[in-house]
mmCIF file of C-alpha atoms in Angstrom:
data_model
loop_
_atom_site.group_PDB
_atom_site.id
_atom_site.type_symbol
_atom_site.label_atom_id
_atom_site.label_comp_id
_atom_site.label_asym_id
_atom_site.label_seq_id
_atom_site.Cartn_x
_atom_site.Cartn_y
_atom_site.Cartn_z
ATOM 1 C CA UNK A 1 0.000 0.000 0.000
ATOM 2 C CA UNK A 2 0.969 3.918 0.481
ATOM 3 C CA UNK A 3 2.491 5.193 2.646
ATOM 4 C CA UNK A 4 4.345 8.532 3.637
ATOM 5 C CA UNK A 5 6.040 8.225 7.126
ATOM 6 C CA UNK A 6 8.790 10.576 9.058
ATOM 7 C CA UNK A 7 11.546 9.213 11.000
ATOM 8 C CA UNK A 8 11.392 11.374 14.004
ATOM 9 C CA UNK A 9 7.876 13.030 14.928
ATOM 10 C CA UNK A 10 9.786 15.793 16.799
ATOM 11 C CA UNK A 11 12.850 17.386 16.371
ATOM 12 C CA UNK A 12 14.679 20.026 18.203
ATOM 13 C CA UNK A 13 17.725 22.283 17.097
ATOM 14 C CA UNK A 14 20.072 24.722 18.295
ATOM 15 C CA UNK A 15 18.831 28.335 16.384
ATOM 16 C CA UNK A 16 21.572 28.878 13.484
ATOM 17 C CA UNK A 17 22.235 25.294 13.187
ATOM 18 C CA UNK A 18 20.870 23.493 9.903
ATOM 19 C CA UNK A 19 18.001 21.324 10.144
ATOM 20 C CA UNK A 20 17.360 17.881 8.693
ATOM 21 C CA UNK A 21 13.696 16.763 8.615
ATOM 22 C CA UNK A 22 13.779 13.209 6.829
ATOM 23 C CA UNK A 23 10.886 11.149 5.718
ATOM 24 C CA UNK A 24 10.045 7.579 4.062
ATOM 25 C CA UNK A 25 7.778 6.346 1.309
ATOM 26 C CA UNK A 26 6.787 3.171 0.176
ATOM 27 C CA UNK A 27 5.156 3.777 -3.167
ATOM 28 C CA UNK A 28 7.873 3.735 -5.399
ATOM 29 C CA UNK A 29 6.192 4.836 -8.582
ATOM 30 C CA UNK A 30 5.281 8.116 -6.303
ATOM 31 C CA UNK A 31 7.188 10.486 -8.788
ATOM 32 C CA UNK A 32 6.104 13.880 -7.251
ATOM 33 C CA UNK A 33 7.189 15.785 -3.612
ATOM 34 C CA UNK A 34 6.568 18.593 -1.828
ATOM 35 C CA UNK A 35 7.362 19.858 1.211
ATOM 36 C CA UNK A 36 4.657 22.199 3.471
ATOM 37 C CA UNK A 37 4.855 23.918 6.816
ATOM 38 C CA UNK A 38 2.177 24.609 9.039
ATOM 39 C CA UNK A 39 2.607 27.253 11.734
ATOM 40 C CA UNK A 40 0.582 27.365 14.914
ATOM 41 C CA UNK A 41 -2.780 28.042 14.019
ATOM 42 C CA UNK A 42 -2.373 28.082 10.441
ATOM 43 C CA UNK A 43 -2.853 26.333 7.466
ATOM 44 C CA UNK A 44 0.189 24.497 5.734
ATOM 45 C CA UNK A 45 2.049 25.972 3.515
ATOM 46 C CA UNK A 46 4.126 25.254 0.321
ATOM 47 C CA UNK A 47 7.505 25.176 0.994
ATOM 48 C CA UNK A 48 9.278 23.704 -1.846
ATOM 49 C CA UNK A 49 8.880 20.516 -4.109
ATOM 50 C CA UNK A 50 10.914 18.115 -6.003
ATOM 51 C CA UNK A 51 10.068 15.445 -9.243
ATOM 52 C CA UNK A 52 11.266 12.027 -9.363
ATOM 53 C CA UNK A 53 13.648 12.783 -11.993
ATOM 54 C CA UNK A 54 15.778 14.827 -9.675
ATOM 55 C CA UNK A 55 17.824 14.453 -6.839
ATOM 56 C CA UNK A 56 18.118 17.812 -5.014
ATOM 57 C CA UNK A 57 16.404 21.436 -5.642
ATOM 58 C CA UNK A 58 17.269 24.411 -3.769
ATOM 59 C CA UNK A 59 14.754 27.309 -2.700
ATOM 60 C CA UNK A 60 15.953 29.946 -0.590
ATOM 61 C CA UNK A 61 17.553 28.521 2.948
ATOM 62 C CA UNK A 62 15.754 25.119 1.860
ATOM 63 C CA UNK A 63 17.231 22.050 -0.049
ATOM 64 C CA UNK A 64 15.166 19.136 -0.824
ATOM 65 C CA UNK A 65 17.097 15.800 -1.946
ATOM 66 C CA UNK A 66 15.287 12.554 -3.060
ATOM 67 C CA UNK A 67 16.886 8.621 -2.738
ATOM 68 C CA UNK A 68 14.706 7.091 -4.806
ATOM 69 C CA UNK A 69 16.754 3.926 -4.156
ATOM 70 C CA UNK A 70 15.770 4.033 -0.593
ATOM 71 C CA UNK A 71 12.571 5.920 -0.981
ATOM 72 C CA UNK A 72 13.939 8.539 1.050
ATOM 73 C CA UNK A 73 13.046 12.350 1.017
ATOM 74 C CA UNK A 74 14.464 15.379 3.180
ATOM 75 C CA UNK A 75 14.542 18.709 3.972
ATOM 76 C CA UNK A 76 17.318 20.581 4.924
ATOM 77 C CA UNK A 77 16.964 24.075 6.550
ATOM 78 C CA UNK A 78 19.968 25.974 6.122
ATOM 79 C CA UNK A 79 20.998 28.412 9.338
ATOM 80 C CA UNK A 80 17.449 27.643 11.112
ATOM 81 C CA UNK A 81 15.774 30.651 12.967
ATOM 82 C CA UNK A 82 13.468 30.969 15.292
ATOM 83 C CA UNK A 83 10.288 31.472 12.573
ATOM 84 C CA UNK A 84 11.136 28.502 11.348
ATOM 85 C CA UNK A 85 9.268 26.351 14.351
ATOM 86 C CA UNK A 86 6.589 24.762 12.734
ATOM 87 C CA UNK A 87 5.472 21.087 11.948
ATOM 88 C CA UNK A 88 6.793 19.728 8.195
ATOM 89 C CA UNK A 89 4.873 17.715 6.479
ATOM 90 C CA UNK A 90 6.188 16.018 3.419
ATOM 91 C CA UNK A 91 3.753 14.708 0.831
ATOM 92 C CA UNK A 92 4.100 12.347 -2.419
ATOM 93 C CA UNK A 93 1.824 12.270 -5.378
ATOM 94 C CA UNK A 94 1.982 8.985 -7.128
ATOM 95 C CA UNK A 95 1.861 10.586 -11.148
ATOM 96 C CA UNK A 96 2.915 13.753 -11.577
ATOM 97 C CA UNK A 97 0.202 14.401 -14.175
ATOM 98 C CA UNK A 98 -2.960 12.529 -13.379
ATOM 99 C CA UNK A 99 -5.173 14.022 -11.519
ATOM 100 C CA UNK A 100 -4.350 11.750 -8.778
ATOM 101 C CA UNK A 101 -4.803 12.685 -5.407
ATOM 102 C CA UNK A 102 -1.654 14.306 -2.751
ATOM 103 C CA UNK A 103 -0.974 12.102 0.311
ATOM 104 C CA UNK A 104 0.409 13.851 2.902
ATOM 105 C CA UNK A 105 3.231 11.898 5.412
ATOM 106 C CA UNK A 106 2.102 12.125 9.609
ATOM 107 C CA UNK A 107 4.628 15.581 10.119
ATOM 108 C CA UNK A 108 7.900 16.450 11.913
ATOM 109 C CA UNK A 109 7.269 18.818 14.962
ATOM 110 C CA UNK A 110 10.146 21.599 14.593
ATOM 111 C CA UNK A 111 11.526 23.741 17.742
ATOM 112 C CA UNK A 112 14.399 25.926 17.935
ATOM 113 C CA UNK A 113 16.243 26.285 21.080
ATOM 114 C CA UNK A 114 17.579 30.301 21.673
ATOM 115 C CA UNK B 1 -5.983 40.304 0.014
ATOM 116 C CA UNK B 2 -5.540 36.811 -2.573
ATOM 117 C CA UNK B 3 -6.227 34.079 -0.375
ATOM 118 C CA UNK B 4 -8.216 30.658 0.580
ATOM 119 C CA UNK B 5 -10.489 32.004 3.023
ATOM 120 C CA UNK B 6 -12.890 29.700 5.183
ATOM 121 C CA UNK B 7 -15.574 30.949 7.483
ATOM 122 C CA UNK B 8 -16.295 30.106 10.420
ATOM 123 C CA UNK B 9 -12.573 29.915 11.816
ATOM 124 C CA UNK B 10 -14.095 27.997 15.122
ATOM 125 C CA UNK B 11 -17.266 26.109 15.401
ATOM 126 C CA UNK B 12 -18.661 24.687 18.649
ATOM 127 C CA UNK B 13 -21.484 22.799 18.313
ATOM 128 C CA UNK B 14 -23.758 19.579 19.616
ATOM 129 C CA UNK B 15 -23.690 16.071 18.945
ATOM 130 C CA UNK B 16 -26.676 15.800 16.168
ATOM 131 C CA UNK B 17 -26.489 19.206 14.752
ATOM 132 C CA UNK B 18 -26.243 19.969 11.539
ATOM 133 C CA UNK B 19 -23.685 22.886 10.230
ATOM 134 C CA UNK B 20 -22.108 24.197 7.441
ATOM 135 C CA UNK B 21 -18.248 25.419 6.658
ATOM 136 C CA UNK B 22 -17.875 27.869 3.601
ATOM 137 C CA UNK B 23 -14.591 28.210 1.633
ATOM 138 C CA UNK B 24 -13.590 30.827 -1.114
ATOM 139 C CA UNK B 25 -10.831 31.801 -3.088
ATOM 140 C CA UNK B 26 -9.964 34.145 -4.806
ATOM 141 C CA UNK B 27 -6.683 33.281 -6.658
ATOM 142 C CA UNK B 28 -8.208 32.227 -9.929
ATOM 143 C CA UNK B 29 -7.364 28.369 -9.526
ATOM 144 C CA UNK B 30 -9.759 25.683 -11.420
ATOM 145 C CA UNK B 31 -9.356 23.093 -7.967
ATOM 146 C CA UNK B 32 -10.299 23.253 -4.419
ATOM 147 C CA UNK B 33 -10.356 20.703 -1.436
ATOM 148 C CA UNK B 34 -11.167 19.751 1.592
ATOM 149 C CA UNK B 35 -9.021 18.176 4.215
ATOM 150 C CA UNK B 36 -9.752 16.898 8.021
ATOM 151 C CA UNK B 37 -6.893 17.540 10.231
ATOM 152 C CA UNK B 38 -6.851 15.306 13.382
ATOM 153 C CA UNK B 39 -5.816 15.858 17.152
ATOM 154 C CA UNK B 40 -2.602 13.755 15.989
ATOM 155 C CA UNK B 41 -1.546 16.574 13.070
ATOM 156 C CA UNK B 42 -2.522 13.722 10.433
ATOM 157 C CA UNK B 43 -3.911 15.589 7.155
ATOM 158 C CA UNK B 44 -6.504 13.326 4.831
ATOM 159 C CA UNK B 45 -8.109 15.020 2.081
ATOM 160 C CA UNK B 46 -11.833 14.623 1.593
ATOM 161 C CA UNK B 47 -12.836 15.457 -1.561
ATOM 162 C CA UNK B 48 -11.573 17.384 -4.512
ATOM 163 C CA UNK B 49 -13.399 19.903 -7.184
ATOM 164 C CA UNK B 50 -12.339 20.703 -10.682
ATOM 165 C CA UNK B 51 -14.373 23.382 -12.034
ATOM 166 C CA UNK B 52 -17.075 22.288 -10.027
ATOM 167 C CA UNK B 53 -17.144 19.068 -10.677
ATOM 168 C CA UNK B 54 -16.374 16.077 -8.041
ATOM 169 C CA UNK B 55 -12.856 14.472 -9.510
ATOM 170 C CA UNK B 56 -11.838 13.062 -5.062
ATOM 171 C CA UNK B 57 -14.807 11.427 -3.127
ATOM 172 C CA UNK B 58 -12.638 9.376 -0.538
ATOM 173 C CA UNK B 59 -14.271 7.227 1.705
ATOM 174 C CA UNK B 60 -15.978 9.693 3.997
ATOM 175 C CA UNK B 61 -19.629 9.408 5.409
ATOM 176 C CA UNK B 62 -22.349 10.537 3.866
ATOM 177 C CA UNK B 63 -23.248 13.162 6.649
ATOM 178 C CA UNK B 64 -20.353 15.368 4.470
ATOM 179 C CA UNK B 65 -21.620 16.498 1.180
ATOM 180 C CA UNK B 66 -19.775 19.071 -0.706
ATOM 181 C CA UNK B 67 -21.227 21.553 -2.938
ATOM 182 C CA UNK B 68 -19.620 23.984 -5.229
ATOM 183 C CA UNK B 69 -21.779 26.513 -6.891
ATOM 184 C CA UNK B 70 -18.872 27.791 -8.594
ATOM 185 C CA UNK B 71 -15.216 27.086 -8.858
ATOM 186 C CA UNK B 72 -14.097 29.876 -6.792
ATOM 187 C CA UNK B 73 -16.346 28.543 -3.882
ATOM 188 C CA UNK B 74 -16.756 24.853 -1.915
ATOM 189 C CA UNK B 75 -18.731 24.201 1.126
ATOM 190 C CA UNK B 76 -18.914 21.615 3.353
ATOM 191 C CA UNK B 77 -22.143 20.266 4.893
ATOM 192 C CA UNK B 78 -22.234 18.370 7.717
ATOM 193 C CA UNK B 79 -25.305 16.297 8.935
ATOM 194 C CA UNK B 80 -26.126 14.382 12.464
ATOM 195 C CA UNK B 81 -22.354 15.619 13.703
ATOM 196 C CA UNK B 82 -20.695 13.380 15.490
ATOM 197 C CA UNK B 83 -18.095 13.498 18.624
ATOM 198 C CA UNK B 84 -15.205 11.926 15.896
ATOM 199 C CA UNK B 85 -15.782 14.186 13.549
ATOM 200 C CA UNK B 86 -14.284 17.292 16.164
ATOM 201 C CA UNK B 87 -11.098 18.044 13.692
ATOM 202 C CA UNK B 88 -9.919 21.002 12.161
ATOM 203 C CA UNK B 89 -11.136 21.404 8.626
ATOM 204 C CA UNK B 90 -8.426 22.798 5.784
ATOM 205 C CA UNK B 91 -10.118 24.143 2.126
ATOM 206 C CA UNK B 92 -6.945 24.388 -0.069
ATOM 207 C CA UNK B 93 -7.071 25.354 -3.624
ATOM 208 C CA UNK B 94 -4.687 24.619 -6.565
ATOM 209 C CA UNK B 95 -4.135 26.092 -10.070
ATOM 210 C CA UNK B 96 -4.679 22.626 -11.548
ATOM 211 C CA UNK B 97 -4.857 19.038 -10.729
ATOM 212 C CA UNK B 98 -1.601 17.812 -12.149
ATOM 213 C CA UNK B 99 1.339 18.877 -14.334
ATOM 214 C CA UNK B 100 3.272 20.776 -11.763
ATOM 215 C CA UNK B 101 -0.044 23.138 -11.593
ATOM 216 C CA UNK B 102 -1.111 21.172 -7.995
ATOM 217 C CA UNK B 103 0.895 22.958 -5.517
ATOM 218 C CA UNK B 104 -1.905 23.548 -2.783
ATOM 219 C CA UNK B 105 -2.859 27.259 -1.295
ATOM 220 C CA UNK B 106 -4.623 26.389 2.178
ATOM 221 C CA UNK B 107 -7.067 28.384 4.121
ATOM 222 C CA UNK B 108 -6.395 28.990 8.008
ATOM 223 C CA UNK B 109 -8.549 26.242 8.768
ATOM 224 C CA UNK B 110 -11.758 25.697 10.704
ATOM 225 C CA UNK B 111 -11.824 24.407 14.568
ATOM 226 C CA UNK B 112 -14.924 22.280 14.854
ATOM 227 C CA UNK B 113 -15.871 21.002 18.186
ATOM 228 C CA UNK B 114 -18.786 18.568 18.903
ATOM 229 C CA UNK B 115 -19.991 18.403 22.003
#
């Protein structure tokens, strides 16, 4: 079946240190990713995304890389501040161009210590 | 402002009642959702519009029924509410549904609580 999973539901990191925020799938013909955040309160919100015919995009302070070998997926926030506590969610789409529907992975609970 | 906007933001309400959330956007996009978000952070969508027309029914009860009277607005309808179904409600819209046009715009949500 699918499934999106993280590795660690919480993580916490020292502000100005990078952040890692890793998460699994199982669906190996999944061939579309995206990362959101959701702030306290708020609704999630696109952070950056990544097709299965790449291994790493860059946004700004953000780097996605894909393992497709391991069906692996993370984000990596570069000199993390203190806005950046939120819970990540990553989320796979299994064909980039049906109209097929975006599963979303169980989120990554993100706090920065001062 | 261009946004996914959802009213009410919180809803408190008793077991059997029947109430309804209403969703807009104003961005232009051809597809909107809805989502329930758990107590556990867990995101599941509920059902997807395309130009008003149903394209994601997952397997929700039939107390929820959707309507969109045009593609820049979806409601959700709930009947007989239930204690489970206490959850915080996401609309999101998107430009498209595929072909790198999907990336999701999501309102700020609606608290519902069932007493």
């Amino acid at each position: 079946g699918e499934s999106v999973g993280l590795h660690l539901p919480t993580l916490s990191v020292q502000e100005g240190d990078n952040s890692i925020i890793n998460c699994a799938y199982s669906n190996s013909a999944s061939d579309y990713f995206i990362w959101y955040k959701q702030e306290s309160g708020k609704g999630p919100q696109f952070i950056i995304d990544i097709r299965s015919n790449m291994d790493k995009r860059q946004g700004q302070r953000v780097t996605v890389l894909l393992n497709k070998t391991v069906k692996h997926l993370s984000l990596q926030i570069a000199a993390t501040q203190p806005g950046d506590s939120a819970v990540y969610f990553c989320a796979e789409k299994p064909n980039y161009s049906s109209a097929s529907k975006i599963i979303f992975g169980s989120g990554t609970r993100l706090s920065i210590r001062p | 402002d261009t946004a996914v906007s959802q009213t009410p933001k919180y809803l408190v309400t008793q077991m059997g009642n029947d109430k309804s959330i209403k969703c807009e956007q104003n961005l232009g996009h051809d597809t909107m959702y809805w989502y329930k978000q758990d107590s556990k952070k867990f995101l599941k969508i509920m059902f997807s519009y395309n130009n008003k027309e149903l394209i994601i029914n997952e397997t929700v009860p039939n107390r929820f029924s959707p309507k969109s009277p045009d593609k820049a607005h979806l409601n959700l309808h709930i009947n007989s509410l239930e204690l489970g179904d206490s959850a915080v409600y996401f609309c999101a819209s998107s430009p498209r549904l595929a072909g790198g046009q999907e990336t999701q715009y999501f309102g700020p949500g609606t608290r519902l609580l069932v007493l």
